[in-house]
Short mmCIF file of C-alpha atoms and ligand atoms in Angstrom, two decimals:
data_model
loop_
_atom_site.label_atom_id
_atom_site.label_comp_id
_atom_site.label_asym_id
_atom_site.label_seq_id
_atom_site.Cartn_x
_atom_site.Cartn_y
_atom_site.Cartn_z
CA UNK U 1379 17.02 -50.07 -14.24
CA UNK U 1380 17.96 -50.33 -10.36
CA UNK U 1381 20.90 -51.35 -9.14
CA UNK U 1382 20.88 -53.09 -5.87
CA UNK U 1383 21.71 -50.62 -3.87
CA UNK U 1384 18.40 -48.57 -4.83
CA UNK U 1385 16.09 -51.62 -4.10
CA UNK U 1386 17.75 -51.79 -0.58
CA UNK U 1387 17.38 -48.39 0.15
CA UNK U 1388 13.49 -48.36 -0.95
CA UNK U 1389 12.71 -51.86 1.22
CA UNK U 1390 14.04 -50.36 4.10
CA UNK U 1391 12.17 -46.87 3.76
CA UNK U 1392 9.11 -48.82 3.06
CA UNK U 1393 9.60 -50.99 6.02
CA UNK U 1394 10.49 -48.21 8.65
CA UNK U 1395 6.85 -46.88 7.32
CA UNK U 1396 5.05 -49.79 7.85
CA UNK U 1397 6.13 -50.05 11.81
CA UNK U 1398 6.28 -46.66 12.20
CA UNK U 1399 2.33 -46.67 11.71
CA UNK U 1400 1.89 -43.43 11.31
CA UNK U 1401 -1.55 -42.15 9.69
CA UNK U 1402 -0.63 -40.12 6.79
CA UNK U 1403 -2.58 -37.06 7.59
CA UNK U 1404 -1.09 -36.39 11.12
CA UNK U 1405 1.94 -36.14 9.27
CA UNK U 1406 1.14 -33.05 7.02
CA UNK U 1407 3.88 -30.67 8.76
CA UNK U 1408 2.52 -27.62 6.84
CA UNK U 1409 -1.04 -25.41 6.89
CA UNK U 1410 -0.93 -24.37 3.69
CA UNK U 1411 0.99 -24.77 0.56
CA UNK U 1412 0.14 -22.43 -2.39
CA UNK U 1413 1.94 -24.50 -5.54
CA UNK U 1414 3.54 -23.79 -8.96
CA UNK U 1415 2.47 -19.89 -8.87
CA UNK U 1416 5.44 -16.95 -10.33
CA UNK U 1417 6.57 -15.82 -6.91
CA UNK U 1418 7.42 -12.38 -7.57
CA UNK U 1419 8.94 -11.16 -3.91
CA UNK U 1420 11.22 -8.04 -4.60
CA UNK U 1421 12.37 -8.08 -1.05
CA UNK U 1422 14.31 -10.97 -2.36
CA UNK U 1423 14.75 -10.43 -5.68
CA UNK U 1424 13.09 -13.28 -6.74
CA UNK U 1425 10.85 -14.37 -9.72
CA UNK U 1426 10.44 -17.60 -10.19
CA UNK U 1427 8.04 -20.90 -10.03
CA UNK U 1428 8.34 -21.88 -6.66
CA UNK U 1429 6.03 -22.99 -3.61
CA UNK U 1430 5.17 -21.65 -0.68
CA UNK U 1431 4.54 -23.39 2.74
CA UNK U 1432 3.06 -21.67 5.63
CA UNK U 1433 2.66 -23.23 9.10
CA UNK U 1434 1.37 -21.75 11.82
CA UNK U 1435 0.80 -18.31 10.46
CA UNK U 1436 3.96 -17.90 9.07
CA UNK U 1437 6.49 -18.66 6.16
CA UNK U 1438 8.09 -21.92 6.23
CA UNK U 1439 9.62 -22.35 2.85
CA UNK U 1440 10.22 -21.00 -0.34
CA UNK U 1441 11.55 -23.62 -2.90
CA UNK U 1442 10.54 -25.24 -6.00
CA UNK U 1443 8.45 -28.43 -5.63
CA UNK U 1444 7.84 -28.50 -1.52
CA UNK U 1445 7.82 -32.07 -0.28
CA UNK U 1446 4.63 -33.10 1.61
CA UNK U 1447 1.41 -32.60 2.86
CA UNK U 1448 -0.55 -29.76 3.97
CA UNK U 1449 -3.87 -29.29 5.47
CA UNK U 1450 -4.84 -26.59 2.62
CA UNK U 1451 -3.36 -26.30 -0.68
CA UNK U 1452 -3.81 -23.66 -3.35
CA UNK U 1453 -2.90 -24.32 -7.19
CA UNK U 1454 -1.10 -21.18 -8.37
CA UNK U 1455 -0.15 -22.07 -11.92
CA UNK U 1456 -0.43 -19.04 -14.34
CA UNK U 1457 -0.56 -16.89 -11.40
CA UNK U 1458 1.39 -14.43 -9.43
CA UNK U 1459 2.47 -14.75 -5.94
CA UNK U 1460 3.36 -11.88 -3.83
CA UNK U 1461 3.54 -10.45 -0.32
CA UNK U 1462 0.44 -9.69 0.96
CA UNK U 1463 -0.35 -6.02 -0.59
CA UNK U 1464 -0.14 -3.29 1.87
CA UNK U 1465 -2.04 0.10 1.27
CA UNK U 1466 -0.62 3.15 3.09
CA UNK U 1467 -3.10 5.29 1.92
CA UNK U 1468 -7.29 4.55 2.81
CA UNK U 1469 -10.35 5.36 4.43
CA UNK U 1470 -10.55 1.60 6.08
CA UNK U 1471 -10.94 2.84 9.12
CA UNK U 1472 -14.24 4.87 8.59
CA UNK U 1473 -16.90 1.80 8.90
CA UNK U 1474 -16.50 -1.96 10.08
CA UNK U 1475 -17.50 -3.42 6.90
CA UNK U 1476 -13.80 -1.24 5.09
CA UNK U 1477 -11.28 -3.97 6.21
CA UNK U 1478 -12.61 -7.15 5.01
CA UNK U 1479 -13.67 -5.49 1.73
CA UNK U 1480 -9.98 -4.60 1.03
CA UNK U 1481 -9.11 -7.89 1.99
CA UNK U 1482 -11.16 -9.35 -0.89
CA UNK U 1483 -8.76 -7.02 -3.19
CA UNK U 1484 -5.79 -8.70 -2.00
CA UNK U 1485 -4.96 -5.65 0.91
CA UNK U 1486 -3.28 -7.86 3.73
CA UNK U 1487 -2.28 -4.38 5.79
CA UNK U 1488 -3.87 -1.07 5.65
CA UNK U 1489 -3.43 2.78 7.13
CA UNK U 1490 -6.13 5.20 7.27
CA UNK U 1491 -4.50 8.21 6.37
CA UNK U 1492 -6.47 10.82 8.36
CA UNK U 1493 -9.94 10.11 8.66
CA UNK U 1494 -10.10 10.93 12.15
CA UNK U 1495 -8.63 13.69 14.22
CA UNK U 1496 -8.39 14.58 17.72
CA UNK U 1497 -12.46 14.21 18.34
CA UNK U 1498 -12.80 11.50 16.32
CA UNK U 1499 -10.06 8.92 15.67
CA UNK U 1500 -11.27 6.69 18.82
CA UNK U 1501 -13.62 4.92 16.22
CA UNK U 1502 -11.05 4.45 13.65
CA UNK U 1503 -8.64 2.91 16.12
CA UNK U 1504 -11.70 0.32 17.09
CA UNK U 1505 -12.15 -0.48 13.53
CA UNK U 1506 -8.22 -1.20 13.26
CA UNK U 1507 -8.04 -3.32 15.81
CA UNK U 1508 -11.11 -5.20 15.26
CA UNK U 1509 -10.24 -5.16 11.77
CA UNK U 1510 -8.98 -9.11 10.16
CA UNK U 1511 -5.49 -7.70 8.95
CA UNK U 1512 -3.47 -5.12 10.14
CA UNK U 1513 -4.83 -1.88 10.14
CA UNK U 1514 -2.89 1.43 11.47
CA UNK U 1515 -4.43 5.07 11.44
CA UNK U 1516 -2.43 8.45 11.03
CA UNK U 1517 -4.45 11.15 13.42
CA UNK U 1518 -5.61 14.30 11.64
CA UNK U 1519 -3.78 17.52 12.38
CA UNK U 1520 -7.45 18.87 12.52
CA UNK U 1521 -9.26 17.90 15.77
CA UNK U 1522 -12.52 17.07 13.36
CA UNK U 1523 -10.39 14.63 11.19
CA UNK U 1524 -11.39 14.89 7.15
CA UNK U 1525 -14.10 17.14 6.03
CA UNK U 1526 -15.22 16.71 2.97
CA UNK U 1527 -16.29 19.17 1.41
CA UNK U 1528 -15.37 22.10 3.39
CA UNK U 1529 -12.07 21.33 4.53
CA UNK U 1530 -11.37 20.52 7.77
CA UNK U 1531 -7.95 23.31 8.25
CA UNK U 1532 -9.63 26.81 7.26
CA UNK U 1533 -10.26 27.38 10.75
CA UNK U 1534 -6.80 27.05 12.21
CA UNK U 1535 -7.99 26.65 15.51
CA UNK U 1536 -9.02 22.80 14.24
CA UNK U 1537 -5.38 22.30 14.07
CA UNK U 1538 -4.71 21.80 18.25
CA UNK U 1539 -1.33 20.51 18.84
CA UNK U 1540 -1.99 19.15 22.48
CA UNK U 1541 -5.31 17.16 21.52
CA UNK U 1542 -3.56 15.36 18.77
CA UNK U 1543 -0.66 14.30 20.85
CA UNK U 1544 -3.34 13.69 23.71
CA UNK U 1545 -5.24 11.60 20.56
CA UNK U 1546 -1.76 9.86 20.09
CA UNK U 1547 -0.76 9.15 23.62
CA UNK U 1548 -4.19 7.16 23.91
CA UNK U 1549 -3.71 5.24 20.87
CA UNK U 1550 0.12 4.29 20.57
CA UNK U 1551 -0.64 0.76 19.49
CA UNK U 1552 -2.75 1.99 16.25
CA UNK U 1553 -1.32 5.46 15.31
CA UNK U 1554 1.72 5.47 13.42
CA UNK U 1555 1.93 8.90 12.08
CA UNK U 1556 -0.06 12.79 11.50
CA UNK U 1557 -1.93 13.76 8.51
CA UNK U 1558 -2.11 17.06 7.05
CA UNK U 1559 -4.39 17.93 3.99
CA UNK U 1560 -2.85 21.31 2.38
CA UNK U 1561 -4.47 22.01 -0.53
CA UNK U 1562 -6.49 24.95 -1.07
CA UNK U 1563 -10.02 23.75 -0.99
CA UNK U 1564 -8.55 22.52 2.36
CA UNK U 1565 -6.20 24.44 3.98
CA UNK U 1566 -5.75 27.41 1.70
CA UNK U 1567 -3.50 30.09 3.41
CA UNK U 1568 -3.28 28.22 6.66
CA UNK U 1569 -1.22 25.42 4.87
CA UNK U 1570 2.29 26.12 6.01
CA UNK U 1571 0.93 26.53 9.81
CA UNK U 1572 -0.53 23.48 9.62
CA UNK U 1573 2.13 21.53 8.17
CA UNK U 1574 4.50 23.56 11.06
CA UNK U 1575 1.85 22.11 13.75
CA UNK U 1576 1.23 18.49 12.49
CA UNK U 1577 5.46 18.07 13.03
CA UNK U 1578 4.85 19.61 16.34
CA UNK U 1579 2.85 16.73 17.62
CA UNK U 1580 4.38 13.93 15.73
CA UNK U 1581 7.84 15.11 16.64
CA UNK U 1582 8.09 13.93 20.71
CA UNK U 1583 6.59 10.87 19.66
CA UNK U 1584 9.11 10.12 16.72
CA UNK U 1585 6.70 9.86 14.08
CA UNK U 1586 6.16 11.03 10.73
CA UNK U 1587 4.31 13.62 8.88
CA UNK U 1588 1.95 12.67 5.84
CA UNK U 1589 1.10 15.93 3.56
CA UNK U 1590 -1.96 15.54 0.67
CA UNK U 1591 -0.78 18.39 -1.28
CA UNK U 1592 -2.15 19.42 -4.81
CA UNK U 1593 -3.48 23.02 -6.05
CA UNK U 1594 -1.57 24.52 -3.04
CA UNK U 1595 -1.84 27.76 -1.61
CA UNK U 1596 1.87 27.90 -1.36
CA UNK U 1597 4.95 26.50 -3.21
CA UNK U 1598 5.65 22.88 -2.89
CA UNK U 1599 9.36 23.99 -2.24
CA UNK U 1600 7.86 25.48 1.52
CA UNK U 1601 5.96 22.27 2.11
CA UNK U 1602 9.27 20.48 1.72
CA UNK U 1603 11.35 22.14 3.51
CA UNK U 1604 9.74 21.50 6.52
CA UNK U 1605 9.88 17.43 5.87
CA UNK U 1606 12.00 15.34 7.19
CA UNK U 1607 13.39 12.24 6.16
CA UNK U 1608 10.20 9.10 6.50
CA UNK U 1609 7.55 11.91 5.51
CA UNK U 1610 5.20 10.93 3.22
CA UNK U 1611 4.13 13.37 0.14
CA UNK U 1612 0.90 11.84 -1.01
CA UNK U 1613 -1.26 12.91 -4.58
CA UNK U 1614 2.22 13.62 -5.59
CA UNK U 1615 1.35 14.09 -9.18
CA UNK U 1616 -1.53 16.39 -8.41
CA UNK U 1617 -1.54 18.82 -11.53
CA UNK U 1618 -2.21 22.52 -11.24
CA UNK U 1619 -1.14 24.99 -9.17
CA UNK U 1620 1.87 24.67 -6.72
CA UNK U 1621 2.83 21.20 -7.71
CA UNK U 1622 6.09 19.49 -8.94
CA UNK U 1623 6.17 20.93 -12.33
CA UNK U 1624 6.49 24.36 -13.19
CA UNK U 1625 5.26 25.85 -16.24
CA UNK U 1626 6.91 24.43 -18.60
CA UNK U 1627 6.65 21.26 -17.39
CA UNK U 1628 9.97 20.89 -15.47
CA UNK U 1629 10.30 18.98 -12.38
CA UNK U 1630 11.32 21.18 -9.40
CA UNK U 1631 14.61 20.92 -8.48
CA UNK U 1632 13.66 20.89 -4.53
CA UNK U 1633 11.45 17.44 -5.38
CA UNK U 1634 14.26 15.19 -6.01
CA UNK U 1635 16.37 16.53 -3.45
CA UNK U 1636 13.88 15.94 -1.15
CA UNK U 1637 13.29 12.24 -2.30
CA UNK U 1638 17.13 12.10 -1.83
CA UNK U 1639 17.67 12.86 1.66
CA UNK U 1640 15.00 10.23 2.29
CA UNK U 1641 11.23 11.68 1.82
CA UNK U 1642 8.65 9.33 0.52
CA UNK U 1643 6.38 9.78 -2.83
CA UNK U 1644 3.19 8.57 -2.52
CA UNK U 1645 0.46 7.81 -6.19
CA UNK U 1646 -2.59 8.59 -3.84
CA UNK U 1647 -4.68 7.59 -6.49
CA UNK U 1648 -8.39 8.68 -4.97
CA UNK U 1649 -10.88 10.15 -6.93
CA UNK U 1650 -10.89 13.80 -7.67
CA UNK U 1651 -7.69 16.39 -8.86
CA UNK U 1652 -5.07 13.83 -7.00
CA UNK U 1653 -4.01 13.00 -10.51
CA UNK U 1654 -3.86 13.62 -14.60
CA UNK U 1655 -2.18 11.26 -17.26
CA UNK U 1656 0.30 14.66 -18.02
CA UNK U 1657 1.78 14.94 -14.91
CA UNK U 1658 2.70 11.14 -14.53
CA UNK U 1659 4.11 11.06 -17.88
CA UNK U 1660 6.23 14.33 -17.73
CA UNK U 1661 7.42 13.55 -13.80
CA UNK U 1662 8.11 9.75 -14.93
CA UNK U 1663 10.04 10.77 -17.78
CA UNK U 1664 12.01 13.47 -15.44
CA UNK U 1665 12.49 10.30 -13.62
CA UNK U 1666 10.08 10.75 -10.74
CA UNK U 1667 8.44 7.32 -10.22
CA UNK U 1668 6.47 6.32 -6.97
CA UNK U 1669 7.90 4.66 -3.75
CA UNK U 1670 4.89 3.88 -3.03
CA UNK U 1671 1.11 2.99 -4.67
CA UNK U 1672 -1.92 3.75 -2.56
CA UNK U 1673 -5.32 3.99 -3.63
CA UNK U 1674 -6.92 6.92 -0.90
CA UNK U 1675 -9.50 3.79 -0.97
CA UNK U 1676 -13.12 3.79 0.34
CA UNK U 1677 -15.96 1.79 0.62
CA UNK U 1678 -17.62 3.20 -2.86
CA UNK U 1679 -14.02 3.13 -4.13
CA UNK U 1680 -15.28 -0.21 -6.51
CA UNK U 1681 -17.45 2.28 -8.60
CA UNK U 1682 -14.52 4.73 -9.21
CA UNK U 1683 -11.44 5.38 -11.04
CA UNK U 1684 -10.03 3.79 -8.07
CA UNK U 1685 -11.77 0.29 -8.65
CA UNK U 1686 -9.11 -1.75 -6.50
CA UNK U 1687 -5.18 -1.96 -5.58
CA UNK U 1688 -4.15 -4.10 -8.15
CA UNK U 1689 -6.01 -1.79 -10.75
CA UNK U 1690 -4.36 1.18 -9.54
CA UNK U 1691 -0.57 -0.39 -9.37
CA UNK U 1692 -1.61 -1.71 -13.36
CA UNK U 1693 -2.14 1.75 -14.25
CA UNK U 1694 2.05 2.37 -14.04
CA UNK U 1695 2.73 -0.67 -16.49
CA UNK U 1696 1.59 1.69 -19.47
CA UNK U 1697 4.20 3.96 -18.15
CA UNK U 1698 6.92 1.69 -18.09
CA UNK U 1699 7.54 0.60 -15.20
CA UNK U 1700 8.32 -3.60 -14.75
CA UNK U 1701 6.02 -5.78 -12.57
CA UNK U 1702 8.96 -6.69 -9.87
CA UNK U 1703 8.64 -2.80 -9.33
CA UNK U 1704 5.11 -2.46 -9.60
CA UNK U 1705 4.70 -5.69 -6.83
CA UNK U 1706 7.29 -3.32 -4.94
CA UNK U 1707 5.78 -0.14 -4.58
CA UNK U 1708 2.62 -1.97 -2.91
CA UNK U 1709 4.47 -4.98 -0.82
CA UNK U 1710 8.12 -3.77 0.78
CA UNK U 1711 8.28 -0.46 0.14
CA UNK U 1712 5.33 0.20 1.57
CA UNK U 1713 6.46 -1.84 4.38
CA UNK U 1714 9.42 0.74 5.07
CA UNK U 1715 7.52 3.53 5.58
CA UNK U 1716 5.96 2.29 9.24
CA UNK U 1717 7.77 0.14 11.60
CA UNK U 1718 4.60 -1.14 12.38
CA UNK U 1719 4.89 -3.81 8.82
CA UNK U 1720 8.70 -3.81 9.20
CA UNK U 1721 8.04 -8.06 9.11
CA UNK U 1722 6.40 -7.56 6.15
CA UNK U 1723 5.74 -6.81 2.38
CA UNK U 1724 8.39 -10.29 1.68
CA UNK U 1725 7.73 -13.60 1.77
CA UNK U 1726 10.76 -14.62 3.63
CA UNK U 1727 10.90 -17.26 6.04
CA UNK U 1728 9.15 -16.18 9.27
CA UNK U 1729 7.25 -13.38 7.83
CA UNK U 1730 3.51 -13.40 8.24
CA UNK U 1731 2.34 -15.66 6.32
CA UNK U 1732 0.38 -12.91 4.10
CA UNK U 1733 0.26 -13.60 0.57
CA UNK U 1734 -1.65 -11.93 -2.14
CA UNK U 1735 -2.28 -13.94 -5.93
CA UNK U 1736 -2.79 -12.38 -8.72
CA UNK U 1737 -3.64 -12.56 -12.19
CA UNK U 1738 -1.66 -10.51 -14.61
CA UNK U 1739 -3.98 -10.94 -18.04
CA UNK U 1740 -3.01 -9.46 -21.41
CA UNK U 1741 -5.09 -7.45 -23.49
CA UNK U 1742 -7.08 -4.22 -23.89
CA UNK U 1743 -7.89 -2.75 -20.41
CA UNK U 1744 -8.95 1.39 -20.14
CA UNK U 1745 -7.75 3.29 -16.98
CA UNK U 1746 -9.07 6.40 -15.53
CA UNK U 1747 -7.55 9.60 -14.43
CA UNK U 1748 -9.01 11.52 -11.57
CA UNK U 1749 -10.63 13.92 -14.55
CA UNK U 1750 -11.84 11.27 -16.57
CA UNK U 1751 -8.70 10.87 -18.85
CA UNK U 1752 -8.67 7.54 -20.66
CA UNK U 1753 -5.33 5.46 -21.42
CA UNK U 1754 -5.35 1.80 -22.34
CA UNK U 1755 -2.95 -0.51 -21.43
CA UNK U 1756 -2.14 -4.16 -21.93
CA UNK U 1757 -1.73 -5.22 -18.70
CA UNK U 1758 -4.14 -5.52 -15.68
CA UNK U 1759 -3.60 -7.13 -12.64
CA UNK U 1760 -6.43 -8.78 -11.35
CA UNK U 1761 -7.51 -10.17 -7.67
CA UNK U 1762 -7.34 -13.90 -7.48
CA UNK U 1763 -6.88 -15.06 -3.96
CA UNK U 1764 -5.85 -13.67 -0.82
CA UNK U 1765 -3.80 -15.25 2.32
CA UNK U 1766 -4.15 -14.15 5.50
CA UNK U 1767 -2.06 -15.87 8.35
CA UNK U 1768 -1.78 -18.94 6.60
CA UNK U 1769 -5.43 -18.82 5.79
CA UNK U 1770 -7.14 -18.69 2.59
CA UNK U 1771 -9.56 -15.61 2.60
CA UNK U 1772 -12.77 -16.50 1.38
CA UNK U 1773 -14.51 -15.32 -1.33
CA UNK U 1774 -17.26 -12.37 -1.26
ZN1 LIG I 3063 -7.18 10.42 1.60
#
C-alpha cells in the first residue's frame, strides 16, 4: 500500500512528463546497451551480471539493471561479456578480406606480427589502416618480410638495419614493434645476428623486439639475454631443440628470470611445431603460464588447429587455468604489451566501446596440437557477438 507521500511524488513525475512533451525516443541517452550478460572484465576484477551502455563509441556505464533507452540493445543472458579480444599475434595484415574475418571471431584489435619487411610492409600498413578495428604491424627484420617455406633470415644480408628503420620511419602510425623468426628452418646459424640487428632498429625508435623461437640453432638462454624488458617471446612452448625445457623436462632457469625482469610469453598457437600438449603441461606445472594468447592467425586459419581466438584461449581451461585469466591473457594483457591499445582490453568507462560475447558451453570438445595431438576438454568458448565502437558487428 502507498502512503501519501508516494502518490504525490508519482502525480507530480507524471505531470512534469506530460508538459515536458518530450517524444520518448529522442530521449534514449545511450547507443547501445548489451543486458543481463556475466561481465567478466579482469582489468577490473569484475564478474558479475551487469549491463553495459555505450554512447558514442565509448563506455558509459557498467552497473546492474541500466535505466533507459537505447537505440540498439543486445540480450546477453547466459553469456559472457568481455573487452573486445585483442590478438597480438596474426597474419591480418596479408589481404583486405583478414580484418573483418577476425572480427566475426570476436578480434576487436589485431597486430601482424611480421608479415612484411622492409620491401614489403607498405601493403600491410594499408590493410591496417583500412582495416574496421585496430590493426598494428611489427616490420620484419628481413627486408622480404615472412618466407614461408624457405626462411626469410638464411641470407643475412635480408636482415638490413637501415631499411627497416627507413620501413619504420614511414609508417610510425601502424608499426609498433620488429619481428624476428629464429628458428632453424628460418634463421639457422644466423639467429643470434639477427636477433642483435632487429634491437638495432627498434632501439632509436623505443620499440620492442618480438622473437618466434622453437627448434633453435642456439640456446634459448642467448636469445634472452639480448631481450629487454616489453619483448615478446612468441611459440614459447615450441618443443624440441633449444627450447625452455631441457632434457629432462626442467624449465630453464634463465626463462623465468627473464619473465621477471619484465619479458613477455606469448602461446603463438599457429599451425606447425609452435606447440605439443608435453611442453604446456610440464612448463604449466613448472609454473610457466602465458601473458598472453595469440593465435599466429590467417585467413585458412578456420580449417586448422587454430580454428579461432576463443578456441585457442579454451584450449588452457584443460590445463587449469580459470576463465577471469583466460579472458585476461586475450583482453588487458594483451593490451600492455603496445601503447598503441593502452585504452583498451577493459570495459571501463571511456574505453572504446569494444566488446566481445561469448558463449562458454559445457561438454565434450577435442583440441589440437600443432602435431595432431588430441586432448578433450569441457569447456569451449564460442563466438557469439561482437561490438565494435558501440556497434553491433554483423553476422557473416
Ligand atoms: Zn606468425
Amino acid at each position: 500500500m502507498m502512503n501519501r507521500r508516494q502518490l504525490v511524488g508519482l502525480a507530480g513525475a507524471a505531470g512534469a512528463a506530460l508538459l515536458a512533451g518530450v517524444p520518448k525516443a529522442l530521449a534514449a541517452p545511450f547507443d547501445l546497451i548489451i543486458r543481463n550478460g556475466r561481465v567478466v572484465d579482469p582489468s577490473v576484477g569484475l564478474d558479475g551480471v551487469r549491463d553495459v551502455a555505450i554512447a558514442g563509441g565509448r563506455i558509459v556505464a557498467v552497473e546492474a539493471n541500466i535505466a533507459g533507452d537505447a537505440a540498439e540493445t543486445i540480450d546477453a543472458r547466459g553469456k559472457i561479456v568481455a573487452p573486445g579480444l585483442i590478438d597480438i599475434h596474426t597474419h591480418a595484415g596479408r589481404s583486405k578480406e583478414g580484418p573483418s574475418l577476425l572480427l566475426q571471431d570476436g578480434v576487436t584489435g589485431w597486430v601482424d606480427a611480421g608479415s612484411g619487411g622492409a620491401d614489403n610492409i607498405d601493403q600491410i600498413a594499408a590493410v591496417a589502416r583500412g582495416a574496421p578495428q585496430i590493426g598494428r604491424a611489427l616490420v620484419n627484420i628481413s627486408r622480404k618480410g615472412v618466407v614461408s617455406p624457405g626462411g626469410e633470415l638464411h641470407d643475412l644480408n635480408l636482415a638490413n638495419v637501415a631499411l627497416a628503420q627507413g620501413a619504420i620511419a614511414r609508417n610510425r602510425d601502424v608499426v609498433v614493434g620488429v619481428k624476428a623468426r629464429l628458428s632453424d628452418n628460418v634463421a639457422d646459424v644466423n639467429d643470434l645476428e639477427a636477433l642483435r640487428r632487429a634491437q638495432e632498429a627498434a632501439s632509436p625508435f623505443g620499440l620492442p623486439v618480438m622473437i618466434h623461437v622453437g627448434q633453435n640453432y642456439s640456446p634459448l638462454r642467448a636469445y634472452l639475454a639480448l631481450l629487454k624488458r616489453g619483448d615478446i617471446v612468441t611459440h614459447m612452448y615450441a618443443p624440441g631443440k633449444n627450447g625452455i625445457l631441457d632434457d629432462k623436462g626442467i624449465l630453464h632457469p634463465e626463462v623465468m628470470a627473464a619473465r621477471r625482469r619484465g619479458v613477455i610469453f606469448d602461446f603463438g598457437n599457429g599451425v606447425a611445431d609452435h606447440f605439443d600438449w608435453d611442453t604446456v603441461e610440464k612448463a604449466t606445472k613448472q609454473g610457466l603460464w602465458p601473458d598472453t594468447f595469440s593465435t599466429d592467425w590467417n585467413t585458412q586459419s578456420k580449417t586448422t588447429n587454430v580454428v579461432d581466438f576463443p578456441n585457442v584461449m579454451s584450449k588452457f581451461f584443460m590445463f587449469g587455468m580459470p576463465l577471469a585469466q583466460v579472458i585476461a591473457c586475450a583482453t588487458v594483457n594483451a593490451a600492455r604489451v603496445f601503447p598503441s591499445f593502452d585504452d583498451r582490453g577493459t570495459l571501463n568507462v571511456g574505453a572504446p566501446g569494444d566488446v566481445t560475447i561469448l558463449e562458454l558451453r559445457e561438454g565434450s570438445f577435442e583440441f589440437l596440437d600443432n602435431y595432431k595431438g588430441t586432448r578433450t576438454g569441457g569447456q569451449r568458448l564460442f563466438p557469439s557477438e561482437t561490438v565494435l565502437a558501440g556497434r553491433q558487428v554483423k553476422r557473416a
